[in-house]
CSV table of C-alpha atoms in Angstrom, one decimal:
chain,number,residue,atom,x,y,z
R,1267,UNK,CA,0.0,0.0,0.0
R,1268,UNK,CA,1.4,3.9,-0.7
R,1269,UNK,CA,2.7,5.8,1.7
R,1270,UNK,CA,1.0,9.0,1.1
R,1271,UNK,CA,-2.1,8.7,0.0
R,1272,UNK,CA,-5.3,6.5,0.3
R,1273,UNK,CA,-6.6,2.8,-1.9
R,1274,UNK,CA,-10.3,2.5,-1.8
R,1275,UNK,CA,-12.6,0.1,-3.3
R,1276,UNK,CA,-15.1,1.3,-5.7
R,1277,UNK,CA,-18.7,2.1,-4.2
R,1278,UNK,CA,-21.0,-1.0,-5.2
R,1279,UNK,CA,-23.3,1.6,-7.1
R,1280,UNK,CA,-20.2,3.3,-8.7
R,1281,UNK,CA,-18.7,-0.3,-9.6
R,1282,UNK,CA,-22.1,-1.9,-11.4
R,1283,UNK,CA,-23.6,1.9,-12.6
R,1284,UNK,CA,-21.6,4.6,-12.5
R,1285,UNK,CA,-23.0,6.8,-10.4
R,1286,UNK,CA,-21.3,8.5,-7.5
R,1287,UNK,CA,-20.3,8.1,-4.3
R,1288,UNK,CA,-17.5,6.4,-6.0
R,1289,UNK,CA,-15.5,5.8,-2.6
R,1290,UNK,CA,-16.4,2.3,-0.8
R,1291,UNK,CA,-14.1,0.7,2.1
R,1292,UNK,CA,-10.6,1.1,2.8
R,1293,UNK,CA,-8.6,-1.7,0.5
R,1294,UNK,CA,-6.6,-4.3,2.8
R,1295,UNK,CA,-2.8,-5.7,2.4
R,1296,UNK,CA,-4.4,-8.8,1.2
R,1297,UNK,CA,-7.6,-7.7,-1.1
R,1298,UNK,CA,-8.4,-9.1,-4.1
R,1299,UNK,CA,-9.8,-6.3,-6.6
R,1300,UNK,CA,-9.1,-5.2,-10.1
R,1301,UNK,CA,-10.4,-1.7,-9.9
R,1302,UNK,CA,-9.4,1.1,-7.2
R,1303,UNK,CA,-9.9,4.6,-5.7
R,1304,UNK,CA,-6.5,6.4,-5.3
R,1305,UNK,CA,-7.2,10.0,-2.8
R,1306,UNK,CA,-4.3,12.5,-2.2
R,1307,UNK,CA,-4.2,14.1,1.1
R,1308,UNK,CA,-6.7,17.1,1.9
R,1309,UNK,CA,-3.6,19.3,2.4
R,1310,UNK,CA,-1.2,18.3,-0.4
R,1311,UNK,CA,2.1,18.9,-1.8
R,1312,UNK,CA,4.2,17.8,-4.3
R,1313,UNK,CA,7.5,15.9,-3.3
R,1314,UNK,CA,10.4,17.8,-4.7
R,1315,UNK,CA,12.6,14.1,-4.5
R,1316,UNK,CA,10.5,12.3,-6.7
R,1317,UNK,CA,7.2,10.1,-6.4
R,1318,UNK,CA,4.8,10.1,-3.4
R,1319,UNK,CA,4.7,6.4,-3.2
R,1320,UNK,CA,4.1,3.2,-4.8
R,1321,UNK,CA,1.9,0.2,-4.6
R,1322,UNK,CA,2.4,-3.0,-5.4
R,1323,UNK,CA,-0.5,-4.8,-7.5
R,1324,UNK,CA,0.5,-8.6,-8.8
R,1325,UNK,CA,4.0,-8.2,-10.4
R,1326,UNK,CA,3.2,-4.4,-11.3
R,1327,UNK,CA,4.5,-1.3,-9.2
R,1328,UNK,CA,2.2,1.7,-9.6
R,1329,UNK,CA,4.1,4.9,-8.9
R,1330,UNK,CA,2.0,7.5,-7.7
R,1331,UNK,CA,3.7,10.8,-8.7
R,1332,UNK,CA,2.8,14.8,-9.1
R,1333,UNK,CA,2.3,17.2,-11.8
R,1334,UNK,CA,6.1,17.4,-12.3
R,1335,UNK,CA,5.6,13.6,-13.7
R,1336,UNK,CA,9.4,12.9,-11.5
R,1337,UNK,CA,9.5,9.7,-10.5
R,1338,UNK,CA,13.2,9.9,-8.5
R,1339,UNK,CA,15.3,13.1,-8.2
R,1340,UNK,CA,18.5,14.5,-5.9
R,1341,UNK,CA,18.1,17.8,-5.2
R,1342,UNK,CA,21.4,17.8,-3.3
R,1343,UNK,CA,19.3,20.4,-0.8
R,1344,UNK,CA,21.3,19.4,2.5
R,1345,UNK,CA,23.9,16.9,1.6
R,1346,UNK,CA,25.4,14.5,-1.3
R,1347,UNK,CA,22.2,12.4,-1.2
R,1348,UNK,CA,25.2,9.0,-1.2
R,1349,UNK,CA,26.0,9.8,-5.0
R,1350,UNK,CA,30.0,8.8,-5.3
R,1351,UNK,CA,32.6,9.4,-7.8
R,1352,UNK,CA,34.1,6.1,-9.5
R,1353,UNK,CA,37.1,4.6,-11.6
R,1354,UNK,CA,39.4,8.1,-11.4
R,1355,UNK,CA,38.5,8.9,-7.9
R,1356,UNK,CA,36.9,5.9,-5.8
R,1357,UNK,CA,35.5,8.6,-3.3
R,1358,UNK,CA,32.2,10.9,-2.2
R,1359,UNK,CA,31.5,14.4,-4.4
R,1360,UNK,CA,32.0,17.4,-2.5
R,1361,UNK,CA,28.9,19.1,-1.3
R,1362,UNK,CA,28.1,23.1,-1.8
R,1363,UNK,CA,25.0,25.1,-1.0
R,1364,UNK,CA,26.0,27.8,-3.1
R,1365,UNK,CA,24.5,29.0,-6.2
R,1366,UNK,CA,26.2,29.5,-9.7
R,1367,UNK,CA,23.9,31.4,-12.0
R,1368,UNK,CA,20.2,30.6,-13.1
R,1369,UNK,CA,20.4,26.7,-13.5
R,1370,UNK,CA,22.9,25.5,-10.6
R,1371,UNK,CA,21.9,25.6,-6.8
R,1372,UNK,CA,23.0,23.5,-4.6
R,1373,UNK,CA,25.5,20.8,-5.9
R,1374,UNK,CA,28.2,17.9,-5.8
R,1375,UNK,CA,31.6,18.4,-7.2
R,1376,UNK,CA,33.6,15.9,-8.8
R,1377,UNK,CA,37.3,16.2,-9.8
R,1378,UNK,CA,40.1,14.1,-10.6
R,1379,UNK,CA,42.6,12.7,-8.2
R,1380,UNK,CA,45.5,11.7,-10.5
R,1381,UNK,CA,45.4,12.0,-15.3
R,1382,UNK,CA,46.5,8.6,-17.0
R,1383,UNK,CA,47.6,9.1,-19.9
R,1384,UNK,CA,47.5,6.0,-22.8
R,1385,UNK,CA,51.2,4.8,-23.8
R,1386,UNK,CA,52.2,7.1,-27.3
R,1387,UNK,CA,49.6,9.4,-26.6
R,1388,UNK,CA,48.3,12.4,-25.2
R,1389,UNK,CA,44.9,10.8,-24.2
R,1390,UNK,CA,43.6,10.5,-21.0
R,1391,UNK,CA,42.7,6.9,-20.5
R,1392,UNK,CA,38.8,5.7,-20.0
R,1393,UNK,CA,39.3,3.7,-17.1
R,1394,UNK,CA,41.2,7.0,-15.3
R,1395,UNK,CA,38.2,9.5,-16.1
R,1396,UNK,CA,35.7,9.8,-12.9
R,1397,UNK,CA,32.1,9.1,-12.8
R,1398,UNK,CA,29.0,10.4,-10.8
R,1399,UNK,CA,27.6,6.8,-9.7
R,1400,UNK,CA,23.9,7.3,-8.5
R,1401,UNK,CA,22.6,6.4,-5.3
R,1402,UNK,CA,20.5,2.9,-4.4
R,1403,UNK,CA,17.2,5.3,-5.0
R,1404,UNK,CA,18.0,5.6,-9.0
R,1405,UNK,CA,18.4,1.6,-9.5
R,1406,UNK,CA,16.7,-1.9,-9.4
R,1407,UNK,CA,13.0,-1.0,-10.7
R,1408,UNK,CA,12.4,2.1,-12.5
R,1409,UNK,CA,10.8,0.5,-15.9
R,1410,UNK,CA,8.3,3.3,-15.3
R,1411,UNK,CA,10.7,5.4,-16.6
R,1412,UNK,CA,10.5,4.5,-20.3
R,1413,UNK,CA,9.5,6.9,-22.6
R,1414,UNK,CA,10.1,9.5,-20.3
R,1415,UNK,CA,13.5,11.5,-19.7
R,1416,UNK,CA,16.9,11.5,-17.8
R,1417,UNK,CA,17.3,15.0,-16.7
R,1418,UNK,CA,20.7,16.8,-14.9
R,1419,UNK,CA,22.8,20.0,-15.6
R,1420,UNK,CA,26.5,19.5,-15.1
R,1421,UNK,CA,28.8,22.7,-15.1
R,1422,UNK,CA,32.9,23.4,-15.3
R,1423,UNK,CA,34.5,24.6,-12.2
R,1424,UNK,CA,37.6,23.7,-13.7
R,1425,UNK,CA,38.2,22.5,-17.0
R,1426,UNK,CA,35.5,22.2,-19.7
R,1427,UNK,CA,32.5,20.1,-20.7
R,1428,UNK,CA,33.0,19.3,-24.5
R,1429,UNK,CA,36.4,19.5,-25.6
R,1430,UNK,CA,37.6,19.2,-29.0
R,1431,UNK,CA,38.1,15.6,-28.8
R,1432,UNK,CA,35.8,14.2,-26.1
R,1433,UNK,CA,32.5,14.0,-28.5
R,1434,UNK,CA,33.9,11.0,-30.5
R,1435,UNK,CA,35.0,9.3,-28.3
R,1436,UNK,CA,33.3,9.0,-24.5
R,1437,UNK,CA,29.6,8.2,-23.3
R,1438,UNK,CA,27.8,10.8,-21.2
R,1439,UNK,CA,25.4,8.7,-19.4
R,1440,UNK,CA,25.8,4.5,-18.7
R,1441,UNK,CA,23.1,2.8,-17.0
R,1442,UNK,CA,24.0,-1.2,-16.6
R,1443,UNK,CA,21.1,-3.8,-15.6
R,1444,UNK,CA,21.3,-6.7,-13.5
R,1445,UNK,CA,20.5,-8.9,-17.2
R,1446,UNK,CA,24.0,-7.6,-18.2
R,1447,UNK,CA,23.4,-5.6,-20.7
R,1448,UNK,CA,24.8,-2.0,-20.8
R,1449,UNK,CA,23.2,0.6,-22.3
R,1450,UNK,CA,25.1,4.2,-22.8
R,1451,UNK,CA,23.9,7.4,-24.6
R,1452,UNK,CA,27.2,8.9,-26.1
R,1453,UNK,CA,28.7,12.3,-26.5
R,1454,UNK,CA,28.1,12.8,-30.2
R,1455,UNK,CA,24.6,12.4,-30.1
R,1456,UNK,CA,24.5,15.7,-27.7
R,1457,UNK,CA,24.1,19.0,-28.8
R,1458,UNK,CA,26.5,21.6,-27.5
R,1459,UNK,CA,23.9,24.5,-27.5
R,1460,UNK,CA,22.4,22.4,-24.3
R,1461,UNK,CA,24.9,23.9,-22.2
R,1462,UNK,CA,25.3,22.1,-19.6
R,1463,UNK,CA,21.3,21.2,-19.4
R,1464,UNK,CA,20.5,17.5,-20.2
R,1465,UNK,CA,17.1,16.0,-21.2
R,1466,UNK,CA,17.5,12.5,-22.4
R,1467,UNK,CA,14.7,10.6,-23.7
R,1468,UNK,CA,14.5,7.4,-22.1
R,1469,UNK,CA,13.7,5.0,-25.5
R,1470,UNK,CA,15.5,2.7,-27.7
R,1471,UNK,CA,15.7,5.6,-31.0
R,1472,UNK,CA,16.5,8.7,-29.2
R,1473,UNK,CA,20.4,7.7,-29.4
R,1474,UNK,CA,21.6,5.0,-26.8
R,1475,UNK,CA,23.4,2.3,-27.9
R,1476,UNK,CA,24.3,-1.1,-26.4
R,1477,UNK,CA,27.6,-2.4,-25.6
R,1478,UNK,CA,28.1,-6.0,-27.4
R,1479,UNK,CA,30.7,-7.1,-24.7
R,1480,UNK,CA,32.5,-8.2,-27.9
R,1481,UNK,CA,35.1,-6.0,-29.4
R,1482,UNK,CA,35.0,-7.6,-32.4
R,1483,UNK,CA,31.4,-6.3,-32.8
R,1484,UNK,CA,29.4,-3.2,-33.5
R,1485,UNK,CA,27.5,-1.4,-30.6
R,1486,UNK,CA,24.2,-1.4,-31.6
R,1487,UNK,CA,20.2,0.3,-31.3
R,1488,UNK,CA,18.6,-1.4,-28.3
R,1489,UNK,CA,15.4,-3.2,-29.0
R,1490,UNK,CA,12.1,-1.8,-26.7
R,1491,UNK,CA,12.2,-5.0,-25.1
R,1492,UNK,CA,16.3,-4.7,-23.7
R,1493,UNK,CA,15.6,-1.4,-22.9
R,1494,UNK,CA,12.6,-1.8,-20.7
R,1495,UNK,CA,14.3,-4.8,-19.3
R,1496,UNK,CA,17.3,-2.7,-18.4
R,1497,UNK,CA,15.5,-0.1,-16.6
R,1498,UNK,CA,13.1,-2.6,-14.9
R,1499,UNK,CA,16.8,-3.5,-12.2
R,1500,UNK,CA,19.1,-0.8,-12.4
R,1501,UNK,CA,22.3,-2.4,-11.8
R,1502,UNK,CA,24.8,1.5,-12.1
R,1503,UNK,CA,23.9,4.4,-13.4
R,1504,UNK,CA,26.5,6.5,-14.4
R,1505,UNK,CA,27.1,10.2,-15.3
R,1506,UNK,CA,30.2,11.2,-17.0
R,1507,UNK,CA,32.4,14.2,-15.0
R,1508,UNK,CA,35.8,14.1,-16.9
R,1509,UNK,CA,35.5,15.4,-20.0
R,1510,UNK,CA,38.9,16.9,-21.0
R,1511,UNK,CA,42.4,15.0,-21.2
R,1512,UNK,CA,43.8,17.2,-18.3
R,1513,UNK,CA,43.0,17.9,-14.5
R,1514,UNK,CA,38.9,19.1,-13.9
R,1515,UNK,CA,36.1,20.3,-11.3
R,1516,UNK,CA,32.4,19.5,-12.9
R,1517,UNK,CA,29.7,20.3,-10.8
R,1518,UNK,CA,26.3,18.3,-11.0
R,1519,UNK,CA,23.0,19.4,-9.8
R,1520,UNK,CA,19.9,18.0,-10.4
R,1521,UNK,CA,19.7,14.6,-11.2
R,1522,UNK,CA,16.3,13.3,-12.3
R,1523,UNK,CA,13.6,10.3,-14.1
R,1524,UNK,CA,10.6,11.6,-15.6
R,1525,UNK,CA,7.8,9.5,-16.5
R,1526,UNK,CA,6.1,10.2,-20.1
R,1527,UNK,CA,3.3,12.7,-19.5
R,1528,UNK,CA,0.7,10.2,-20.7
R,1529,UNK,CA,1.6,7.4,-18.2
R,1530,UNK,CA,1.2,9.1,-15.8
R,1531,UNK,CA,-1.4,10.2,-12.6
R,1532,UNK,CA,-1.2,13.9,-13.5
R,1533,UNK,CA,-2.8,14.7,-10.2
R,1534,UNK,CA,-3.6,18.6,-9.9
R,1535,UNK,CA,-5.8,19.2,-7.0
R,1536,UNK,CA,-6.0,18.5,-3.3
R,1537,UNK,CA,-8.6,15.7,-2.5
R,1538,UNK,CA,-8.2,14.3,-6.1
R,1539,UNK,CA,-10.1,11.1,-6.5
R,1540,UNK,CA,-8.3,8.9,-9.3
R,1541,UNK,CA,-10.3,5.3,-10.4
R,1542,UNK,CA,-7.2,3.1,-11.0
R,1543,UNK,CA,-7.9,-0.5,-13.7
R,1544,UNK,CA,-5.5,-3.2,-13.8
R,1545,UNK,CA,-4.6,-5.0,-16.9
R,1546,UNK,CA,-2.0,-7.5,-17.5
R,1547,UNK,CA,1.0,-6.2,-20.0
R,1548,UNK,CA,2.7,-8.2,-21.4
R,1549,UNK,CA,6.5,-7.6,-23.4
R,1550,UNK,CA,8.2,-9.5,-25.9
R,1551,UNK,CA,10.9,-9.3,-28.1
């Protein structure tokens, strides 16, 4: 059952006619119905860190979110919400309150702790560029997710976002699921008028690609079915700091999913009654 919020069984005259009252009695842990009444709160407010709950029907999770459609966010309001920096710097972001500009309030910092460069070149290896690695409230089930966006606004302290060489070769975002497939949505299919301010559409043709664990073979378009699979248990998720071949500071604020507007409870009023139907879906390759 939701936290916040209330599961009611249809009225008997609602449930046969149609007509109204269409609350009945409080549903139970163990109830067997295939039709609901969701109620907000009489004094309500939108959660600024993502959904106001979930309930559990069958095998489906119904996320019960506001007019923002965000199903999980850091706001980074008091602390670094347990988001860490791997492969460069195995460590925790720095924290700052401040404020830099319109877009970034309140952020973590990542930087790098020592450059490695590859033998004959002046490349900074992959393996030696930091990551922002999310916290255990961005993976495991967020299939909800698809078709809706991947939102975050990364800025330069030190250094700078898209160098000259970094769009061929590095992925901005990585998200791995516990099926073993890794998914990543590369620098060259990002615009550099965003600056700084990601939106990424959460589908298989908006750009990710899918590692082959095979050198030997192409990375290719993810079918709906790997992706949805992928989000459904989050193994990492991963948001690219180092961007240039030399030391850098990149600042991160804002990290969110957003569901697709039309899956979700757009819920706009206090009191708001919502009559929830559950049908099996079923997804195939």
């Amino acid at each position: 059952l939701p936290d916040s919020g209330t599961l009611y069984h249809l009225s008997k005259v609602y449930a046969k006619y149609g007509y109204e009252p269409k609350r009945g009695k409080l549903v139970q842990l163990d109830d067997s119905v295939d039709r609901v009444l969701y109620e907000r709160p009489k004094y309500d407010t939108e959660n600024r860190h993502g959904a106001w709950g979930y309930f559990v029907w069958g095998n489906a999770r119904v996320n019960l979110v506001g007019p923002s459609h965000i199903l999980i966010a850091s706001r980074f309001d008091n602390s670094d919400e347990q988001w860490q920096l791997v492969r460069n710097r195995a460590s925790s972001p720095t924290w700052d309150p401040a404020g830099l500009g319109i877009h970034i309030n309140r952020f973590i910092i990542g930087f790098d702790d020592l450059v490695h460069k590859s033998p004959g070149s002046t490349s900074e290896t992959n393996s030696s560029r930091f990551l922002f690695s999310a916290p255990s409230k961005f993976l495991h089930r967020q299939a909800a997710a698809y078709g809706g966006t991947l939102e975050f606004a990364l800025i330069a302290l030190a250094g700078e976002i898209f160098s000259k060489n970094s769009a061929s070769r590095h992925n901005l975002v990585e998200i791995q699921g516990t099926n073993g497939i890794t998914l990543t949505f590369p620098l060259w299919n990002v615009s550099q008028s965003t600056n700084g301010i990601f939106s990424i559409p959460l589908n298989e043709n908006s750009g990710w690609i899918q590692d082959p664990k095979n050198e030997l073979l192409q990375w290719s378009v993810p079918s709906k079915c790997t992706f949805i699979q992928t989000l459904a248990d989050i193994r990492y998720f991963y948001i690219l700091g180092d961007f240039s071949d030399w030391y850098e500071s990149i600042a991160l604020e804002m990290s969110f999913f957003a569901l697709a507007g039309e899956l979700t409870l757009h819920i706009q009023s206090a009191n708001f009654l919502f009559v929830l139907s559950f049908l099996p879906v079923l997804v195939d390759n």
